[in-house]
Short mmCIF file of C-alpha atoms and ligand atoms in Angstrom, two decimals:
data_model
loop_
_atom_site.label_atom_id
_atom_site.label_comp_id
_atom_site.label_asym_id
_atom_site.label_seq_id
_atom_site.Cartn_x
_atom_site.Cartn_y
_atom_site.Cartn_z
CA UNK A 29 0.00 0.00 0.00
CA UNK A 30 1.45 3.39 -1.12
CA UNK A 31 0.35 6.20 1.27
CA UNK A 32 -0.56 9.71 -0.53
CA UNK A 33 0.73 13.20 1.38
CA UNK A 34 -2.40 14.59 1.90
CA UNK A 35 -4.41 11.64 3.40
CA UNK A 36 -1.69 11.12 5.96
CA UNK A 37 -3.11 13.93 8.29
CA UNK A 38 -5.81 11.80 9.32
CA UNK A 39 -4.39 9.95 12.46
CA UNK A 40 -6.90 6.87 12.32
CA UNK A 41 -5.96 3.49 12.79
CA UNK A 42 -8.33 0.86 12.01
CA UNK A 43 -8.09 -3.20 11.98
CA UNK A 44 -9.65 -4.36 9.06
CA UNK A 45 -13.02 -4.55 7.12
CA UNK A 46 -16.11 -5.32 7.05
CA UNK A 47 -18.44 -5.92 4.02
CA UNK A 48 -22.45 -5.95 3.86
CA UNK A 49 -24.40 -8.39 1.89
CA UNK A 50 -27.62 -10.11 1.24
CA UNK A 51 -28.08 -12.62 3.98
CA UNK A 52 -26.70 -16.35 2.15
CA UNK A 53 -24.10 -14.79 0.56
CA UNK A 54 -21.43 -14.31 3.09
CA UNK A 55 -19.82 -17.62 1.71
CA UNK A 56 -19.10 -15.69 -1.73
CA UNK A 57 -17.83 -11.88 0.51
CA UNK A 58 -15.48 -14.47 2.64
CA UNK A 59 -13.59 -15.75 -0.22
CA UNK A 60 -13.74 -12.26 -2.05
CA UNK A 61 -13.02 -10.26 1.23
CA UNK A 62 -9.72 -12.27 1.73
CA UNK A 63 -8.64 -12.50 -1.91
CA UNK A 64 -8.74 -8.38 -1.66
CA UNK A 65 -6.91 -8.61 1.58
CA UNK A 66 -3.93 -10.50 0.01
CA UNK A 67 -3.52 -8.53 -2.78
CA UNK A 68 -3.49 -5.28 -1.09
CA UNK A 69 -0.99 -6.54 1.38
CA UNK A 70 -3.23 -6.74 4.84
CA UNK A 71 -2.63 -10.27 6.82
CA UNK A 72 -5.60 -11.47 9.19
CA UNK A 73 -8.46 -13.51 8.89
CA UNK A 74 -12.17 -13.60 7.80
CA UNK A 75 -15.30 -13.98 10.40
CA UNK A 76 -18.40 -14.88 8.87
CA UNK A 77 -21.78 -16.54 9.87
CA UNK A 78 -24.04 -18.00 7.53
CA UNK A 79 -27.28 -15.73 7.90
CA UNK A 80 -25.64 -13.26 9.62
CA UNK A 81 -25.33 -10.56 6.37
CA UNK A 82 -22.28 -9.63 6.93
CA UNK A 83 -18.32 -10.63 7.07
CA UNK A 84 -15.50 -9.12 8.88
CA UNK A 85 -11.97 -9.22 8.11
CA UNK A 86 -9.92 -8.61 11.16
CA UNK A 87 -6.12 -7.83 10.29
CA UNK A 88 -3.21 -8.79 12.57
CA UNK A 89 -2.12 -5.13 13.11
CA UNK A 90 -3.24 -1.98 12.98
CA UNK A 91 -3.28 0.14 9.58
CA UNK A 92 -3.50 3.52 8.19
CA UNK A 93 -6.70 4.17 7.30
CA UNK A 94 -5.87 6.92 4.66
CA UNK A 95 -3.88 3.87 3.41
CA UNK A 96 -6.22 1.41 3.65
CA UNK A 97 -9.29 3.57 2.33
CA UNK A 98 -7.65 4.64 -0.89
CA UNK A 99 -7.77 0.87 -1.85
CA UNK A 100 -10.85 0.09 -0.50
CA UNK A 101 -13.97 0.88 -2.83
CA UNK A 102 -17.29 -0.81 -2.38
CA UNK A 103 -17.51 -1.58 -6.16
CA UNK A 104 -14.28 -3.80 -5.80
CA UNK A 105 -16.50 -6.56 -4.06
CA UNK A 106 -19.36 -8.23 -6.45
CA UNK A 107 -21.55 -9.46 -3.65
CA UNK A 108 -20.53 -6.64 -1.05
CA UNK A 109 -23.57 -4.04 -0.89
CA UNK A 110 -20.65 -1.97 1.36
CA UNK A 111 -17.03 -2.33 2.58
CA UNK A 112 -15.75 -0.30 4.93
CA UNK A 113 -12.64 -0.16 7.33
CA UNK A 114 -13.27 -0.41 10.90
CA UNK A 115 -11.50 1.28 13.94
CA UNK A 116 -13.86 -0.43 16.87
CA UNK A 117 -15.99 -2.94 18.08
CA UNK A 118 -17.87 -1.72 21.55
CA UNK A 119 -20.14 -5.24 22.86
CA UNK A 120 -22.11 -5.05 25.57
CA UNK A 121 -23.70 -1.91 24.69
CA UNK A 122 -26.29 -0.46 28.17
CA UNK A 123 -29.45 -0.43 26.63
CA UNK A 124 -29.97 3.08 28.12
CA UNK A 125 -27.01 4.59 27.21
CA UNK A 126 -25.92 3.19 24.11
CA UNK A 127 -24.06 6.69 23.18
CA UNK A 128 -21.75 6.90 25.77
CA UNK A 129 -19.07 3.97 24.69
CA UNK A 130 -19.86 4.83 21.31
CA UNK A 131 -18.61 8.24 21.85
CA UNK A 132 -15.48 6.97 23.77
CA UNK A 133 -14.80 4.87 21.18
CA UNK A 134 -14.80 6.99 18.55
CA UNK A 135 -12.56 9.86 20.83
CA UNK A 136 -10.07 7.38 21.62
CA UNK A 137 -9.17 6.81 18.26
CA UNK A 138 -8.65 10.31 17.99
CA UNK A 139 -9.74 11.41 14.50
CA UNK A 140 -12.60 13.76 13.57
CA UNK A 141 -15.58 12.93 11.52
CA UNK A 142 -17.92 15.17 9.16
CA UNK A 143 -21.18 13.05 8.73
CA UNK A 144 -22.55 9.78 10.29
CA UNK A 145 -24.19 7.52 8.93
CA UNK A 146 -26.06 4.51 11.27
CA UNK A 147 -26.94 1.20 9.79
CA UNK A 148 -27.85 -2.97 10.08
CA UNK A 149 -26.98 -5.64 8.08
CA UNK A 150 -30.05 -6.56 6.10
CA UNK A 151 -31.52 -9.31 8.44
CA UNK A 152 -35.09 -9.40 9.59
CA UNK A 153 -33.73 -9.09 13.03
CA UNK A 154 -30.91 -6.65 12.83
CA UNK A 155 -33.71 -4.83 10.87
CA UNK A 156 -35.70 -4.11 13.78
CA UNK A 157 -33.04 -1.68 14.75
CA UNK A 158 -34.01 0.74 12.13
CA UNK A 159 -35.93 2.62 13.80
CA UNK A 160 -33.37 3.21 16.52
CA UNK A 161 -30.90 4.12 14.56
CA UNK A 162 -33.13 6.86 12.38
CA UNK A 163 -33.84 8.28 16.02
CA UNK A 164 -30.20 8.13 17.84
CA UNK A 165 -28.67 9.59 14.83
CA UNK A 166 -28.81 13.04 15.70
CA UNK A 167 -28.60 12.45 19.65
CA UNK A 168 -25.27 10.82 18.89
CA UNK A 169 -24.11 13.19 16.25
CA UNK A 170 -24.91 15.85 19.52
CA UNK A 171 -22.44 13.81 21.64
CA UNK A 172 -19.88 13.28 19.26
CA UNK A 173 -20.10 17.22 18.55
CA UNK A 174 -19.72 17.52 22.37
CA UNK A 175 -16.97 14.89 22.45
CA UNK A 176 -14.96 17.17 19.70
CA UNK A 177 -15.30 14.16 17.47
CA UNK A 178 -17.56 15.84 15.24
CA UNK A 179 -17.45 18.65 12.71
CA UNK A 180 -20.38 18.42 10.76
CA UNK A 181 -19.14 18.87 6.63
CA UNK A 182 -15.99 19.44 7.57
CA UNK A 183 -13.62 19.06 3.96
CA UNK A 184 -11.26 16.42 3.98
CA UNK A 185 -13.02 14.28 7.35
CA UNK A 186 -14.00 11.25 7.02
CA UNK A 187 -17.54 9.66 7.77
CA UNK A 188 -18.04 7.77 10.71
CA UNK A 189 -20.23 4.73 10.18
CA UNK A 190 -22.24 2.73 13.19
CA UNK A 191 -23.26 -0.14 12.35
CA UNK A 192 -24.78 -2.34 14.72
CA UNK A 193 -24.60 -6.00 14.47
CA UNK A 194 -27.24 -6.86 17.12
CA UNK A 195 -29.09 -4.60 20.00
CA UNK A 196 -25.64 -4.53 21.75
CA UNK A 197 -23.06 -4.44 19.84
CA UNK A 198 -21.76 -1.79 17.23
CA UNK A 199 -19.07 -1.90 14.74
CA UNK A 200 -17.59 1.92 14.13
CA UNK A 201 -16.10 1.77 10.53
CA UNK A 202 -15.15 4.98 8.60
CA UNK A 203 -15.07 5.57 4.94
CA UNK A 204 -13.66 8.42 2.29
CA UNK A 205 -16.49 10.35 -0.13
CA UNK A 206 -16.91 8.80 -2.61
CA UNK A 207 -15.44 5.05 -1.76
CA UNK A 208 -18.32 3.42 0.42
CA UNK A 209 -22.00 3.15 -0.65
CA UNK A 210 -24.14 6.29 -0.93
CA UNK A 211 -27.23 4.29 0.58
CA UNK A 212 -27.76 3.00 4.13
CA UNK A 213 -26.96 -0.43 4.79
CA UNK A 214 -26.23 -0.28 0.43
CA UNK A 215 -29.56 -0.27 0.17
CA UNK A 216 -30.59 2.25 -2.94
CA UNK A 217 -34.23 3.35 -2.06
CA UNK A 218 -35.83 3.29 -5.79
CA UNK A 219 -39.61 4.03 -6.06
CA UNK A 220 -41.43 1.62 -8.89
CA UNK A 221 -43.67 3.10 -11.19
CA UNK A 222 -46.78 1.36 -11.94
CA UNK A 223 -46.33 1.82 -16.03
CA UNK A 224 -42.63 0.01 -16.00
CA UNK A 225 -44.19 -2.98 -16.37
CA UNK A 226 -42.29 -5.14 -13.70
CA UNK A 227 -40.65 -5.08 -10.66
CA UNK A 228 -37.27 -6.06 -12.94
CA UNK A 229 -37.42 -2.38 -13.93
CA UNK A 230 -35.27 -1.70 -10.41
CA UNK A 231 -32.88 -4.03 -11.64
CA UNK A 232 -31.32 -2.24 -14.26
CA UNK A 233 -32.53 1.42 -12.91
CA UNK A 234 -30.10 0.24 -10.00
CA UNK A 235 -27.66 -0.98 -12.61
CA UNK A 236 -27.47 2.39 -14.42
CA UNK A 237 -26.59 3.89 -11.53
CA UNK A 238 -24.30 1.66 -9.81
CA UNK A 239 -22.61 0.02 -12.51
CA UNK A 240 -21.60 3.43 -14.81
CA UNK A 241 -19.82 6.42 -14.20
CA UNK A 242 -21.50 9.99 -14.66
CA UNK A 243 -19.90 10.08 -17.98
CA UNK A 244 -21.00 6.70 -19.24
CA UNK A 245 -24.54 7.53 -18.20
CA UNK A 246 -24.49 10.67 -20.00
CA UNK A 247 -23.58 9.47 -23.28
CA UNK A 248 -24.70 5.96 -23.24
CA UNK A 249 -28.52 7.27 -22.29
CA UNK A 250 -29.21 9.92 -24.86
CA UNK A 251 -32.68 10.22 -26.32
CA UNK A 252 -32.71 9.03 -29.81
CA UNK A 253 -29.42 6.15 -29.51
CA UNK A 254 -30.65 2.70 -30.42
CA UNK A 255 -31.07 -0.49 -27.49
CA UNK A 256 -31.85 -4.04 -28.05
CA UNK A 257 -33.33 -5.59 -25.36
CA UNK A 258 -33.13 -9.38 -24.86
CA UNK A 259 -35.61 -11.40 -22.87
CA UNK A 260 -37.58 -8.24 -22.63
CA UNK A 261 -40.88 -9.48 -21.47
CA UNK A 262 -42.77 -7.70 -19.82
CA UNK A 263 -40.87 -4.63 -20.54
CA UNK A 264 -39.54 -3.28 -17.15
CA UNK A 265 -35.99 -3.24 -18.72
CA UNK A 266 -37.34 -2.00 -21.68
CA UNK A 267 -38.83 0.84 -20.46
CA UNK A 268 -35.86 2.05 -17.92
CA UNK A 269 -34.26 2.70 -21.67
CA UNK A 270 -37.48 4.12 -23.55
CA UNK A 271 -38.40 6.22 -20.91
CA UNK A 272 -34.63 8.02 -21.01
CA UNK A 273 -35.86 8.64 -24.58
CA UNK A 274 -33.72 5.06 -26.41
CA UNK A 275 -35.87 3.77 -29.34
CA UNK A 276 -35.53 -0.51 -28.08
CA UNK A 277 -36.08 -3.45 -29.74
CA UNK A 278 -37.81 -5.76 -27.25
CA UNK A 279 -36.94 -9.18 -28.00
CA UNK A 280 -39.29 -11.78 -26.57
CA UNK A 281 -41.88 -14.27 -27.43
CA UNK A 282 -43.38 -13.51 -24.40
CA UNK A 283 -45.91 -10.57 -24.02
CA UNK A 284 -44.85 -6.79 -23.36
CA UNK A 285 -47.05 -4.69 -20.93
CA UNK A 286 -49.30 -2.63 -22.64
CA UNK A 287 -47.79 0.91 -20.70
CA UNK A 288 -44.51 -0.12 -21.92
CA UNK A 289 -45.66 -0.06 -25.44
CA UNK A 290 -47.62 2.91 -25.08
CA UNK A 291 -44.51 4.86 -24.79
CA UNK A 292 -44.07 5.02 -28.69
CA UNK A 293 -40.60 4.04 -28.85
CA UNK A 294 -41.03 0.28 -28.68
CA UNK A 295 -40.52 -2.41 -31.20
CA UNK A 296 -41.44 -6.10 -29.78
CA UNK A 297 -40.23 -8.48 -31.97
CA UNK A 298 -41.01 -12.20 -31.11
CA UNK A 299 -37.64 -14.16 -31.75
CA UNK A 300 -35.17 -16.25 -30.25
CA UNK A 301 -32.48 -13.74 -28.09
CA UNK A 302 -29.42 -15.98 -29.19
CA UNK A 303 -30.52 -15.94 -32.85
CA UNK A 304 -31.62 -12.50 -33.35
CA UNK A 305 -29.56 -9.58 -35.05
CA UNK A 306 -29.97 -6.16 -35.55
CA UNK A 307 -29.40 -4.64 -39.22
CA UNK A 308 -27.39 -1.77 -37.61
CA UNK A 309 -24.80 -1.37 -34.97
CA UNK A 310 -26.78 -0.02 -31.54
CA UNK A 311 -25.64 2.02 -28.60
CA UNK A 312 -27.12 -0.84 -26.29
CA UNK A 313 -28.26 -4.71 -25.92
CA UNK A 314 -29.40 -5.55 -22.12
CA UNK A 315 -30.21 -8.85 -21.87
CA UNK A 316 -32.54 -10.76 -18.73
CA UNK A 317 -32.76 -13.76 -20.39
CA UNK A 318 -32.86 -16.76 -17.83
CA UNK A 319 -30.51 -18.80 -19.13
CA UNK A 320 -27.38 -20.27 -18.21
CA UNK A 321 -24.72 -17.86 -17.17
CA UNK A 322 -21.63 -18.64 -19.08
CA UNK A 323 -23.95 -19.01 -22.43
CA UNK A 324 -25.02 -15.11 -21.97
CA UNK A 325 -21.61 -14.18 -20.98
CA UNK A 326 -21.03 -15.83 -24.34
CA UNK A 327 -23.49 -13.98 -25.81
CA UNK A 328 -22.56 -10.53 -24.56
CA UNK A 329 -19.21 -10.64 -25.61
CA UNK A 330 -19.62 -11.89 -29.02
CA UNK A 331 -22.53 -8.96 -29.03
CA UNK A 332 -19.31 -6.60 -28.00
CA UNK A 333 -16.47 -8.11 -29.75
CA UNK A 334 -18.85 -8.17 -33.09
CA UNK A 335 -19.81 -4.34 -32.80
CA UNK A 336 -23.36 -5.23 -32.43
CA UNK A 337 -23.73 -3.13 -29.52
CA UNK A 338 -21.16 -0.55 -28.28
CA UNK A 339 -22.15 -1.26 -24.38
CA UNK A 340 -24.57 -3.99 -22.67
CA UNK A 341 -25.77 -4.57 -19.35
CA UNK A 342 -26.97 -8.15 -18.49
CA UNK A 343 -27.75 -10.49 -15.87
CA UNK A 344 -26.34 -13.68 -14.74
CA UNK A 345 -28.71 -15.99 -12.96
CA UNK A 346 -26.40 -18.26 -10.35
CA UNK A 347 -28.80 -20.77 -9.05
CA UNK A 348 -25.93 -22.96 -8.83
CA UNK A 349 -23.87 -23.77 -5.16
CA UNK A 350 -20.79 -22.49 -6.15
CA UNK A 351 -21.66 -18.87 -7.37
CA UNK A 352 -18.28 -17.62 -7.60
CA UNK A 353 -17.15 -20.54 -9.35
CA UNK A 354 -19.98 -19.30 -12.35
CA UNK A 355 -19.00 -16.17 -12.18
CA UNK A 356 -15.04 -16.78 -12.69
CA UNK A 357 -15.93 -18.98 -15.85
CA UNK A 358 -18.17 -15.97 -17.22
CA UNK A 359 -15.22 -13.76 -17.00
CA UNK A 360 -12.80 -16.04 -18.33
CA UNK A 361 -15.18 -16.65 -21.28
CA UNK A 362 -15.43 -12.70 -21.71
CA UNK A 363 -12.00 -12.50 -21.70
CA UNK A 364 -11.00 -15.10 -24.18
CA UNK A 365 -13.63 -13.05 -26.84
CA UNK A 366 -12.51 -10.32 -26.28
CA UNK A 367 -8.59 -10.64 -26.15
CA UNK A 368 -8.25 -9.54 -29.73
CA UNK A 369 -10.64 -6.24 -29.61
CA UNK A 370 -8.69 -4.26 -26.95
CA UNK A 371 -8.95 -3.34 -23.68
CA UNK A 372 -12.58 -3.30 -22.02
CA UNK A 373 -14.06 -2.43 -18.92
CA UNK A 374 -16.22 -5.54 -17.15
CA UNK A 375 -18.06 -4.30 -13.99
CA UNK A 376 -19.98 -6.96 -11.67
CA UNK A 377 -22.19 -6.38 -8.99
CA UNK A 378 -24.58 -8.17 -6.90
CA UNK A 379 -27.09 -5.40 -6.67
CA UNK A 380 -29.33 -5.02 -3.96
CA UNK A 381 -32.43 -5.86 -6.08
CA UNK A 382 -30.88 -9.03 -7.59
CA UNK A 383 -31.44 -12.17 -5.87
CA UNK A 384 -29.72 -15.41 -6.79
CA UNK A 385 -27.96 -13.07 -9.51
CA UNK A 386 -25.77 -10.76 -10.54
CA UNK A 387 -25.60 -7.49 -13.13
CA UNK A 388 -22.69 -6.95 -15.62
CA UNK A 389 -21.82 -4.11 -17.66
CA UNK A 390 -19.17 -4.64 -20.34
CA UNK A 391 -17.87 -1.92 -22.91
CA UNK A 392 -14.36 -1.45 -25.00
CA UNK A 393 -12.69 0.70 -23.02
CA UNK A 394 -12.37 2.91 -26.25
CA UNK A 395 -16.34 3.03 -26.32
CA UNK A 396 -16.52 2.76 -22.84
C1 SAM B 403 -36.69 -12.43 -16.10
S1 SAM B 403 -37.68 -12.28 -17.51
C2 SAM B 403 -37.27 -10.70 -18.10
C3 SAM B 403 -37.90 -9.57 -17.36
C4 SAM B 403 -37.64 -8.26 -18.01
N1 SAM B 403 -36.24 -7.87 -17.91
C5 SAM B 403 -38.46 -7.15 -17.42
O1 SAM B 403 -37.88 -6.20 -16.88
O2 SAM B 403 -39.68 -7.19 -17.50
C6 SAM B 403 -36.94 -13.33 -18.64
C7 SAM B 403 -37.53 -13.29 -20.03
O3 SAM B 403 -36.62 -13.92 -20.92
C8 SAM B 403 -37.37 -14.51 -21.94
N2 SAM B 403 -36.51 -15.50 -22.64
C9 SAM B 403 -35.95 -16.61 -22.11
N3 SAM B 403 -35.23 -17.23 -23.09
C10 SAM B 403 -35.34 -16.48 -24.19
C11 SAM B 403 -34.81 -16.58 -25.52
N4 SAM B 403 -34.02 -17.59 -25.88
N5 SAM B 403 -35.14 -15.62 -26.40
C12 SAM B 403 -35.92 -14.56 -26.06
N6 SAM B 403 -36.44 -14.43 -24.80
C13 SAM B 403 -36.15 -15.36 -23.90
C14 SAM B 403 -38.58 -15.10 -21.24
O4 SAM B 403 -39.65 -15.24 -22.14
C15 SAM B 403 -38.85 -14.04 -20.16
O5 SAM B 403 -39.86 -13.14 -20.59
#
């Protein structure tokens, strides 16, 4: 780990990290949690309980988190929803008076924070917690404040997550703008509209926004560019892209929801999604088919490597026991297409409204 100047003014030390994630899938954060540990250099070991919706990685020594943060972005994991480094664990939190270790622990480790942010793993009981934590934010961000732990917007401070793994006991983790989820708990709060046609449509508004950059959205989402859209049925996917203005193709022998048609800009064609070609070269192909994964991972790279589509966003179903297994064949298969075209840019996530499943976006990095 290569320190930067500037970041080494914050005095933090922290002992490793911990990652949120659906509740099943702590198996596949384990394994990812301490391949990322290795590389970057941090030596420890991985805690995780099946159920539990969360894994911790708990390094041997204490590290700079300035370091340690500039390597650490939530995107690196596919099925973390958020990693962050931690500083503290306080147990045996007084139901009373849960502030006062908190505060303590967050003074003794002597650094100053400019937001907080108070969260559960994503458990039915950890989730009972909410509505503490929505009111104790601001009585603790009071203590803090008192504390001198606190600077509310301060530049250049870090935020101080609390996340609390049961009634009494909280994790204190802190995290850079920019590198940890923007969402509580990773959870994106999207609102579905009755005339997407499906609750799918979340699926790839959540892509959009996780998977691109600012710069990708804005010229990948244009009124008036061209998508292909396979498995489209009934049109939630479809109409994420028609209602930014993209004229789609909707492949799908299936039937499209009526609202999703009455947009205007719809085409359903009833075909086969691995048979089926456009005439002309299009901005997009998304693709929900459900299907085995490496034969769409297949499928979107020859799409790429072909110029049938200059960008695609697709789904990989992994009903299978070893997930990451399927997922390390997909990108080997990507890879092997694509070796001759250039560099690209493959992005995987499993996003909060995917279940046993995860969302890709591939591009040539020269189109990307
Ligand atoms: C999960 S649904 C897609 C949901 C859609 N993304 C939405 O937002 O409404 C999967 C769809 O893939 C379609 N499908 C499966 N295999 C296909 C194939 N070979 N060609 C075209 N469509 C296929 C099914 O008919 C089904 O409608």
């Amino acid at each position: 780990m290569h320190p930067s100047p500037t970041q080494n003014r914050l005095p933090l030390s922290v002992y490793g990290l911990l990652a949120l994630c659906r509740a099943g899938f702590e198996k596949e954060v384990a394994t990812e949690l301490e391949a990322f540990c290795a590389e970057i250099g941090m030596s420890g070991f991985v805690r995780a309980q099946p159920g539990q919706a969360f894994v911790t990685f708990e390094s041997h020594e204490a590290v700079d988190f300035a370091e340690l943060a500039e390597h650490c972005d939530w995107r690196t994991l596919i099925f973390a929803r958020q990693l962050l480094p931690w500083f503290a664990r306080v147990d045996n939190l007084p139901e009373r008076d849960r502030a006062t270790p908190i505060v303590a622990a967050a003074r003794e480790a002597g650094q100053r924070f400019a937001s907080l942010m108070l969260e559960t793993p994503d458990t039915d009981e950890a989730k009972q917690q909410s509505g503490f934590c929505r009111r104790f934010t601001a009585p603790l961000q009071r203590e803090l404040e008192k504390a001198g732990a606190f600077r509310e917007g301060a530049k250049g401070l870090p935020e101080l997550h609390v996340l609390f793994g049961d009634a009494s006991t909280a994790w204190l983790c802190a995290s850079l703008p920019g590198r940890a989820a923007l969402w509580p708990m990773g959870i994106p709060r999207l609102r579905m509209l009755r005339e997407a046609g499906s609750r799918s449509t979340l699926k790839l508004a959540e892509a959009i926004f996780t998977l691109l950059t600012e710069e990708e959205r804005n010229a990948g989402l244009r009124a008036g560019l061209r998508a292909v859209d396979l498995g489209a049925a009934p049109g939630g996917w479809t109409w994420q892209l028609a209602h930014r203005g993209l004229r789609v193709t909707s492949i799908d022998n299936g039937p499209m929801a009526p609202s999703v048609m009455a947009t205007g800009l719809v085409e359903h064609v009833r075909a086969d999604g691995f048979t089926w070609r456009p005439q002309r070269p299009v901005e997009w192909m998304v693709c929900d088919m459900v299907e085995q994964p490496t034969r769409i991972a297949a499928l979107v790279a020859d799409w790429i490597a072909t110029g049938r589509c200059r960008r695609t966003i697709f789904n990989l179903k992994l009903p299978m026991k070893k997930r990451l297994d399927a997922v390390e064949q997909c990108r080997a298969i990507i890879t092997k297409r694509l070796v001759n075209e250039g560099p690209f840019v493959l992005r995987l996530k499993h996003l909060y409204h995917d279940r046993e499943e995860i969302t890709g976006y591939l591009a040539l990095r020269k189109s990307a």
